[in-house]
Structures are given as C-alpha cells and as structure tokens.
Short mmCIF file of C-alpha atoms in Angstrom, two decimals:
data_model
loop_
_atom_site.label_atom_id
_atom_site.label_comp_id
_atom_site.label_asym_id
_atom_site.label_seq_id
_atom_site.Cartn_x
_atom_site.Cartn_y
_atom_site.Cartn_z
CA MET A 330 120.32 154.50 11.82
CA SER A 331 118.48 155.86 8.81
CA GLN A 332 120.38 156.65 5.64
CA THR A 333 119.67 159.18 2.93
CA PHE A 334 119.76 157.60 -0.50
CA ASN A 335 119.71 159.72 -3.65
CA ALA A 336 118.94 157.49 -6.62
CA ALA A 337 119.14 160.41 -9.03
CA SER A 338 122.81 160.87 -8.20
CA LEU A 339 123.54 157.36 -9.46
CA ALA A 340 121.66 157.79 -12.73
CA ARG A 341 123.45 158.18 -16.04
CA GLU A 342 124.18 161.81 -16.84
CA ASN A 343 121.83 161.93 -19.84
CA VAL A 344 119.01 160.38 -17.82
CA LYS A 345 119.39 162.97 -15.04
CA VAL A 346 118.34 165.76 -17.40
CA MET A 347 115.76 163.83 -19.44
CA THR A 348 112.15 164.85 -19.75
CA PRO A 349 110.09 161.63 -20.01
CA TYR A 350 107.67 161.05 -22.84
CA MET A 351 104.34 162.51 -21.78
CA SER A 352 101.95 159.76 -22.74
CA ALA A 353 98.22 160.35 -22.72
CA ARG A 354 97.85 158.52 -19.41
CA ARG A 355 100.78 160.29 -17.80
CA LEU A 356 99.26 163.66 -18.70
CA GLY A 357 96.17 162.58 -16.81
CA GLY A 358 92.87 164.39 -16.76
CA ASN A 359 89.47 163.48 -15.33
CA GLY A 360 87.57 163.14 -18.55
CA ASP A 361 84.89 160.81 -19.78
CA VAL A 362 85.62 161.46 -23.48
CA TRP A 363 89.19 160.33 -24.12
CA LEU A 364 90.31 161.56 -27.54
CA ASN A 365 94.01 162.09 -26.85
CA ALA A 366 95.68 158.70 -27.42
CA ASN A 367 94.40 157.51 -30.82
CA GLU A 368 92.66 154.53 -29.26
CA TYR A 369 89.55 152.82 -30.60
CA PRO A 370 86.66 154.25 -28.57
CA THR A 371 84.99 151.00 -27.46
CA ALA A 372 86.42 147.80 -25.99
CA PRO A 373 86.57 144.48 -27.85
CA ASP A 374 85.36 141.34 -26.09
CA TYR A 375 88.10 138.80 -25.43
CA GLN A 376 88.39 136.32 -22.58
CA PHE A 377 91.32 134.33 -21.25
CA ILE A 378 90.34 130.89 -19.98
CA GLU A 379 93.59 128.89 -20.20
CA ARG A 380 95.04 127.35 -17.03
CA ASN A 381 98.74 127.45 -17.85
CA LEU A 382 100.03 130.60 -16.18
CA ASN A 383 102.50 128.56 -14.14
CA ARG A 384 104.58 128.12 -17.32
CA TYR A 385 106.65 130.69 -19.16
CA PRO A 386 105.25 131.66 -22.56
CA GLU A 387 106.93 131.06 -25.90
CA ALA A 388 109.70 133.52 -26.71
CA GLN A 389 108.04 134.26 -30.05
CA PRO A 390 104.55 132.70 -29.97
CA ALA A 391 104.13 130.67 -33.16
CA GLY A 392 100.40 131.28 -33.45
CA VAL A 393 100.83 135.04 -33.26
CA ILE A 394 103.80 135.09 -35.64
CA ASN A 395 102.15 132.84 -38.22
CA ASN A 396 98.86 134.75 -38.16
CA TYR A 397 100.56 138.12 -38.49
CA ALA A 398 102.86 136.90 -41.27
CA ALA A 399 99.81 135.67 -43.20
CA TYR A 400 98.02 138.97 -42.60
CA ALA A 401 101.03 141.03 -43.73
CA GLY A 402 101.85 138.80 -46.70
CA LEU A 403 105.28 137.85 -45.36
CA SER A 404 107.07 134.76 -44.12
CA PRO A 405 107.23 134.07 -40.35
CA GLU A 406 111.01 134.63 -40.47
CA GLN A 407 110.32 138.29 -41.33
CA VAL A 408 108.20 138.94 -38.24
CA LEU A 409 109.18 139.76 -34.65
CA VAL A 410 106.49 140.28 -32.01
CA CYS A 411 107.12 142.55 -29.04
CA ARG A 412 105.51 144.80 -26.43
CA GLY A 413 104.06 147.39 -28.75
CA ALA A 414 105.83 149.25 -31.54
CA ASP A 415 107.52 151.32 -28.82
CA GLU A 416 109.64 148.32 -27.87
CA SER A 417 110.60 147.89 -31.52
CA ILE A 418 111.87 151.46 -31.61
CA GLU A 419 114.14 150.77 -28.64
CA LEU A 420 115.28 147.32 -29.80
CA LEU A 421 116.56 148.79 -33.05
CA ILE A 422 118.59 151.41 -31.21
CA ARG A 423 119.98 148.85 -28.76
CA ALA A 424 120.95 146.47 -31.53
CA PHE A 425 122.33 148.83 -34.15
CA CYS A 426 123.56 152.05 -32.49
CA GLU A 427 126.78 152.61 -30.54
CA PRO A 428 126.27 155.41 -27.97
CA GLY A 429 128.63 158.30 -28.62
CA LYS A 430 129.30 157.11 -32.15
CA ASP A 431 126.10 156.49 -34.13
CA ALA A 432 123.00 158.61 -34.67
CA VAL A 433 119.30 158.16 -35.31
CA MET A 434 117.36 160.45 -37.63
CA PHE A 435 113.71 161.47 -37.66
CA CYS A 436 111.64 164.28 -39.15
CA PRO A 437 109.61 166.48 -36.77
CA PRO A 438 106.79 167.09 -36.32
CA THR A 439 106.46 163.38 -35.61
CA TYR A 440 106.10 160.74 -32.91
CA GLY A 441 107.98 161.67 -29.76
CA MET A 442 109.31 158.24 -28.80
CA TYR A 443 112.01 158.27 -31.48
CA SER A 444 113.67 161.12 -29.60
CA ILE A 445 113.03 159.75 -26.10
CA SER A 446 114.43 156.31 -26.98
CA ALA A 447 117.57 157.77 -28.55
CA GLU A 448 118.10 160.04 -25.55
CA THR A 449 117.64 157.14 -23.15
CA PHE A 450 120.46 155.19 -24.79
CA GLY A 451 122.73 158.22 -25.21
CA VAL A 452 122.55 158.10 -28.99
CA GLU A 453 122.85 161.25 -31.09
CA GLN A 454 119.63 162.60 -32.62
CA LYS A 455 119.46 164.18 -36.05
CA LYS A 456 116.21 166.09 -36.36
CA ILE A 457 115.51 166.91 -40.00
CA LEU A 458 112.46 169.16 -40.03
CA ALA A 459 109.76 168.20 -42.49
CA LEU A 460 108.97 170.66 -45.27
CA PRO A 461 105.99 173.03 -44.77
CA ASP A 462 103.65 170.49 -46.42
CA TRP A 463 105.05 167.82 -44.04
CA SER A 464 106.80 165.94 -46.81
CA LEU A 465 110.34 164.66 -46.31
CA ASN A 466 113.24 167.05 -46.83
CA VAL A 467 115.13 164.49 -48.88
CA ALA A 468 118.03 166.83 -49.65
CA ALA A 469 118.63 167.51 -45.94
CA ILE A 470 118.39 163.80 -45.14
CA ARG A 471 121.05 163.09 -47.76
CA GLU A 472 123.34 165.74 -46.30
CA ASN A 473 123.08 164.23 -42.79
CA LEU A 474 123.66 160.53 -43.45
CA SER A 475 127.14 160.49 -41.96
CA ASN A 476 127.19 158.19 -38.89
CA THR A 477 123.37 157.72 -39.14
CA LYS A 478 122.33 154.13 -38.44
CA LEU A 479 118.54 154.43 -38.18
CA ILE A 480 116.11 156.70 -40.04
CA TYR A 481 112.63 156.70 -38.48
CA ILE A 482 109.83 157.76 -40.84
CA CYS A 483 106.25 157.66 -39.59
CA SER A 484 103.71 157.03 -42.38
CA PRO A 485 100.92 157.94 -41.87
CA ASN A 486 102.66 160.49 -39.72
CA ASN A 487 101.67 161.14 -36.13
CA PRO A 488 100.39 163.79 -35.36
CA THR A 489 99.85 165.29 -38.82
CA GLY A 490 97.97 162.33 -40.34
CA ASN A 491 99.58 162.53 -43.78
CA ILE A 492 101.11 159.76 -45.87
CA ILE A 493 104.77 160.09 -46.79
CA ASP A 494 105.17 160.07 -50.57
CA ASN A 495 106.44 156.73 -51.87
CA LYS A 496 108.87 158.41 -54.24
CA ALA A 497 110.54 160.17 -51.30
CA LEU A 498 110.67 156.93 -49.32
CA LEU A 499 112.35 155.18 -52.25
CA GLU A 500 114.93 157.94 -52.50
CA VAL A 501 115.75 157.59 -48.81
CA LEU A 502 115.95 153.80 -49.00
CA GLU A 503 118.32 153.93 -51.94
CA MET A 504 120.58 156.64 -50.52
CA ALA A 505 120.77 154.74 -47.21
CA ALA A 506 121.59 151.36 -48.77
CA ASP A 507 124.51 149.69 -46.93
CA ARG A 508 124.61 152.66 -44.54
CA ALA A 509 121.45 152.78 -42.44
CA LEU A 510 118.17 151.05 -41.74
CA VAL A 511 115.09 152.98 -42.86
CA VAL A 512 112.35 152.30 -40.30
CA VAL A 513 108.86 153.04 -41.60
CA ASP A 514 106.41 153.27 -38.71
CA GLU A 515 103.07 151.99 -40.01
CA ALA A 516 101.15 152.09 -36.74
CA TYR A 517 98.12 153.53 -38.53
CA ILE A 518 98.40 151.70 -41.84
CA GLU A 519 95.15 149.74 -41.37
CA PHE A 520 93.30 152.99 -42.06
CA CYS A 521 95.01 153.29 -45.47
CA PRO A 522 96.44 149.83 -46.33
CA GLU A 523 96.98 150.76 -49.96
CA PHE A 524 99.95 152.88 -48.86
CA SER A 525 101.82 150.13 -47.01
CA VAL A 526 105.38 149.44 -48.12
CA ALA A 527 105.51 145.92 -46.67
CA SER A 528 105.85 144.46 -50.18
CA TRP A 529 109.10 146.43 -50.58
CA LEU A 530 110.86 144.18 -48.05
CA ALA A 531 111.61 141.73 -50.86
CA LYS A 532 113.70 144.37 -52.65
CA TYR A 533 115.13 146.56 -49.88
CA PRO A 534 117.04 144.66 -47.16
CA ASN A 535 117.60 147.92 -45.23
CA LEU A 536 113.85 148.48 -44.81
CA VAL A 537 112.20 147.83 -41.44
CA ILE A 538 108.47 148.30 -40.76
CA LEU A 539 106.78 148.83 -37.40
CA ARG A 540 103.19 147.71 -36.77
CA THR A 541 100.84 147.49 -33.80
CA LEU A 542 97.53 146.06 -32.61
CA SER A 543 96.85 149.23 -30.60
CA LYS A 544 94.93 151.20 -33.20
CA ALA A 545 92.59 149.58 -35.73
CA PHE A 546 92.67 146.27 -33.84
CA ALA A 547 91.38 148.13 -30.73
CA LEU A 548 93.93 146.48 -28.42
CA ALA A 549 95.99 149.37 -27.01
CA GLY A 550 95.83 147.81 -23.55
CA LEU A 551 97.30 144.56 -24.85
CA ARG A 552 100.68 146.13 -25.73
CA CYS A 553 101.42 144.00 -28.77
CA GLY A 554 103.42 145.20 -31.76
CA PHE A 555 105.48 143.83 -34.61
CA THR A 556 108.75 144.45 -36.41
CA LEU A 557 108.75 143.41 -40.06
CA ALA A 558 112.16 143.08 -41.68
CA SER A 559 114.57 140.78 -43.46
CA PRO A 560 115.34 137.53 -41.61
CA GLU A 561 118.87 138.87 -41.03
CA VAL A 562 117.58 141.97 -39.20
CA ILE A 563 115.13 139.86 -37.19
CA GLU A 564 117.98 137.55 -36.10
CA VAL A 565 119.91 140.54 -34.76
CA LEU A 566 116.89 141.82 -32.84
CA LEU A 567 116.30 138.39 -31.32
CA LYS A 568 119.68 138.75 -29.61
CA VAL A 569 118.58 141.78 -27.59
CA ILE A 570 114.86 141.29 -26.99
CA ALA A 571 113.68 140.14 -23.56
CA PRO A 572 113.33 136.35 -23.27
CA TYR A 573 109.53 136.41 -22.84
CA PRO A 574 108.20 139.66 -24.33
CA LEU A 575 104.55 138.57 -24.55
CA SER A 576 102.62 137.15 -21.61
CA THR A 577 100.47 134.09 -22.26
CA PRO A 578 97.14 136.01 -22.15
CA VAL A 579 98.49 138.65 -24.54
CA ALA A 580 99.67 136.01 -27.00
CA LEU A 581 96.35 134.17 -26.91
CA ILE A 582 94.29 137.32 -27.49
CA ALA A 583 96.64 138.57 -30.22
CA GLU A 584 96.39 135.26 -32.03
CA LYS A 585 92.59 135.47 -31.96
CA ALA A 586 92.59 139.09 -33.10
CA LEU A 587 94.61 138.03 -36.14
CA ASN A 588 92.41 135.17 -37.28
CA ALA A 589 89.95 135.61 -40.16
CA ASP A 590 87.10 136.79 -37.93
CA GLY A 591 89.35 139.21 -36.05
CA ILE A 592 90.66 140.79 -39.24
CA ALA A 593 87.14 141.11 -40.65
CA THR A 594 86.06 142.89 -37.45
CA MET A 595 89.05 145.21 -37.67
CA LYS A 596 88.10 146.19 -41.24
CA LYS A 597 84.57 147.05 -40.08
CA ARG A 598 86.07 149.31 -37.42
CA VAL A 599 88.16 151.06 -40.05
CA LEU A 600 85.08 151.82 -42.18
CA GLU A 601 83.28 153.21 -39.12
CA ILE A 602 86.24 155.41 -38.13
CA ARG A 603 86.60 156.74 -41.67
CA GLU A 604 82.93 157.74 -41.77
CA ASN A 605 83.14 159.43 -38.36
CA ARG A 606 86.37 161.18 -39.38
CA ILE A 607 84.70 162.70 -42.43
CA ALA A 608 81.68 163.85 -40.41
CA LEU A 609 83.81 165.37 -37.64
CA SER A 610 86.13 167.11 -40.11
CA GLU A 611 83.25 168.63 -42.05
CA ALA A 612 81.55 169.88 -38.89
CA LEU A 613 84.74 171.43 -37.55
CA ARG A 614 85.38 173.32 -40.79
CA GLU A 615 82.14 175.22 -40.22
CA LEU A 616 83.28 176.69 -36.89
CA SER A 617 84.77 180.19 -36.69
CA VAL A 618 87.47 179.26 -34.15
CA VAL A 619 88.86 176.64 -36.54
CA GLU A 620 91.53 177.79 -38.96
CA THR A 621 92.40 174.49 -40.63
CA VAL A 622 91.30 170.86 -40.46
CA TYR A 623 94.14 168.95 -42.07
CA PRO A 624 93.51 165.91 -44.27
CA SER A 625 94.14 162.62 -42.48
CA GLU A 626 94.58 158.96 -43.39
CA THR A 627 94.33 157.84 -39.76
CA ASN A 628 91.98 157.56 -36.78
CA TYR A 629 92.68 161.16 -35.72
CA ILE A 630 92.70 164.62 -37.22
CA LEU A 631 94.99 167.58 -36.63
CA VAL A 632 93.17 170.88 -36.25
CA ARG A 633 94.62 174.39 -36.09
CA PHE A 634 92.53 176.80 -34.01
CA THR A 635 92.67 180.56 -33.63
CA ASP A 636 93.50 179.91 -29.96
CA GLY A 637 94.43 176.27 -29.37
CA ALA A 638 95.14 176.68 -25.67
CA LYS A 639 91.69 178.15 -25.03
CA VAL A 640 89.95 175.31 -26.85
CA PHE A 641 92.07 172.66 -25.12
CA LYS A 642 91.33 174.00 -21.64
CA ALA A 643 87.65 174.59 -22.29
CA LEU A 644 87.14 171.00 -23.41
CA TRP A 645 89.44 169.64 -20.68
CA ASP A 646 87.25 171.35 -18.09
CA GLN A 647 84.24 169.57 -19.59
CA GLY A 648 85.90 166.16 -19.47
CA ILE A 649 86.79 166.05 -23.17
CA ILE A 650 90.50 165.29 -23.34
CA LEU A 651 92.36 166.18 -26.55
CA ARG A 652 96.10 166.19 -27.31
CA ASP A 653 97.92 169.53 -27.49
CA GLN A 654 100.54 169.55 -30.25
CA SER A 655 101.49 173.23 -30.07
CA LYS A 656 105.06 172.53 -28.91
CA GLN A 657 105.87 170.55 -32.04
CA PRO A 658 107.63 172.47 -34.86
CA GLY A 659 105.13 174.32 -37.01
CA LEU A 660 102.10 173.23 -34.98
CA VAL A 661 101.27 176.33 -32.93
CA ASN A 662 97.60 176.30 -31.91
CA CYS A 663 97.20 172.74 -33.18
CA LEU A 664 95.25 170.05 -31.33
CA ARG A 665 95.06 166.40 -32.30
CA ILE A 666 91.61 164.86 -31.95
CA THR A 667 91.15 161.11 -31.93
CA ILE A 668 88.03 159.98 -33.78
CA GLY A 669 85.58 158.81 -31.14
CA THR A 670 82.08 157.42 -31.28
CA GLU A 671 79.41 159.44 -33.06
CA ILE A 672 78.11 160.63 -29.68
CA GLU A 673 81.61 161.66 -28.53
CA ASN A 674 82.25 163.55 -31.75
CA VAL A 675 78.99 165.46 -31.33
CA ARG A 676 80.08 166.45 -27.83
CA VAL A 677 83.34 167.79 -29.25
CA ILE A 678 81.52 169.85 -31.86
CA GLU A 679 79.01 171.26 -29.38
CA ALA A 680 81.73 172.15 -26.88
CA ILE A 681 83.81 173.97 -29.51
CA LYS A 682 80.74 175.63 -31.03
CA ALA A 683 80.05 177.21 -27.64
CA LEU A 684 83.37 179.07 -27.96
CA CYS A 685 82.48 180.68 -31.29
#
C-alpha cells in the first residue's frame, strides 16, 4: 500500500516560506562566457595522487592552517579552515545566536548569504541600508545594537565593489565591544590587500575576518575558506563545526595553493584581473546604454544601464551570463560583471555595443 509523504509539512515554519539563495549555478543558463559568479576565468592545474582516501582527514589540516596563518600574518590558533566562507557565516550564527532572542545585522546592498543563513536558523535580521555612496550608516548601526550578536560587513562589498572606510569600521568595532562580533568579509581582499584589517585582530577581540580561496586563488570548486579571529572565538567555533570539514584532496590542494609558488601565482592573477578590469570599465563607459560604471577594488564591476533587463537578456541569449542585481536596494538596472579573459571581455563589449 503506497503512502503519501509530505516532507514540506514537517519542515520548520521559517523554512517552509524561505526562498533559497539563488547562486550562479542554481540560476542556470546555457552560456559559454560565465561572468556571473566572480570566479577566475581559467582553471589552475592541480593533481591529487595520494592513496589514503580510506582514512578520515584531519579535523583542521595542519599544513593548510600553518600555510594560511603565515600568509595572513597570524598564528595558527587564530585560523579556522572550513567549506568556503559561506560555512563560516553559518558557524558564527550557530555558535553565537539564540533563535528568537538574538539578531544579526548587515548593510544592503550586500552579499545575500548573510540573510539566508540568519533566516535558516530563525535568527532576527537587522538590515541597515548603506548610505547612497554605499558607506556604512554608522548612526543607524549604533541605534540598532540592542540584542545584536553579529554584524556582517563585506569589504570590498559584493556586489558594489567598494571598500568600507576604515574609520567607519573602527567606529563599529568600538561601539560593539563586549556586545557583538564584527565580521568583516574579506573574500575579495587579494585584489586590494592594502585595505585588509587582519592586523587589527591583535587589538580588537570582537573582530572576525572571513577569507576564501574561491576568488584570487582560482579555486571556487574546491570550497575552502577561512575564519580569522582570536583564539577564544576559534575555540567556540570548533565546538560546532563538522568533524571533518575538508576532504583529503581539498586539504592537499589548498596547502599547495598556499605555498610560496602558489601565492606568487595568485599575485600574477591579481595583476592580470586588475588590467582587464580597467580595460573593460573604460570600454563600457563609452557605450550609450551605460549610465554608470562604478569603481571597483575586486574582480568584478557593477554597471548601471539605461535598461538593465534588456542588456541582461540580450547577452544571456548569446551565452554571456551576467548577474542581475536590480532587486537589491538602490541597484535598479544594475548588472554585476565578473572580469573574464581579454577575449571574454571583448565579447561583452561587442554584445552590448550592438544594443546602442
């Protein structure tokens, strides 16, 4: 006798009404020029030749931790490795926020996973809109600190590409002392390392920094990220992280990517992306359908068009996949364009030029 089973009826109430994060891959498309996920456009060459997959990996692989600590200028006790910075976002909520009691804060327009992760765990969200120039509304943040446990600040910010002013970050850190953790998401910091606040960890115990190998290290498919924090915060996170977050192949490749040769290669990629970003930005500014090409410190640019939907669909139909940001606050007609190869960028320009 067959039975009808409705899994949705068993789900938590907040999950029943959730809209999942629409990642680049989930949105789909049949393109051959993928400029919607801020990935590096060509694949690095790594091979896994170990014969030890019958054994569980280290909980926190020493080679990866030590290499990243050296790269970041920190001690190994200040580093946690996990499955991308996205896992770090969730671990912090799981470890520090009581559902129905505590809140997380973030400043739209910004990365969507802060909201999705909070909603998943039934934690209140405080959305403090950025100012028109995308700087932090420090006064509004101060007014909303009650019951806030985590303040997520993306710098450089995704999708706008701007750095958050250090003075504003300092104000937030000081006002949140003994009240909340300030989580600075530095996923794109390799493209502007001079703006990193990793050195501030020595002075601000409530500072947490998120990093990843997905962008400048060209390893988005590896799913390897890092939480940088005081040893006390790391100890708390170790209580809630999965027992084996990194598979053995991931750990081996990550360790190699973080050796001297790997870091040197990453820095060459950054120089290439910067040059291509300048060329693409300058070419776009010459087109009549482009209203604004915003300054960026990342591997993508945000562009406001006279008709963003028309441009998005026209390029989609040609296999050039961009990221529509028009539903974010203040970003009507805005598309985010990942910096591709020189050839891919030329295709973007030619396709948009045809619409002028």
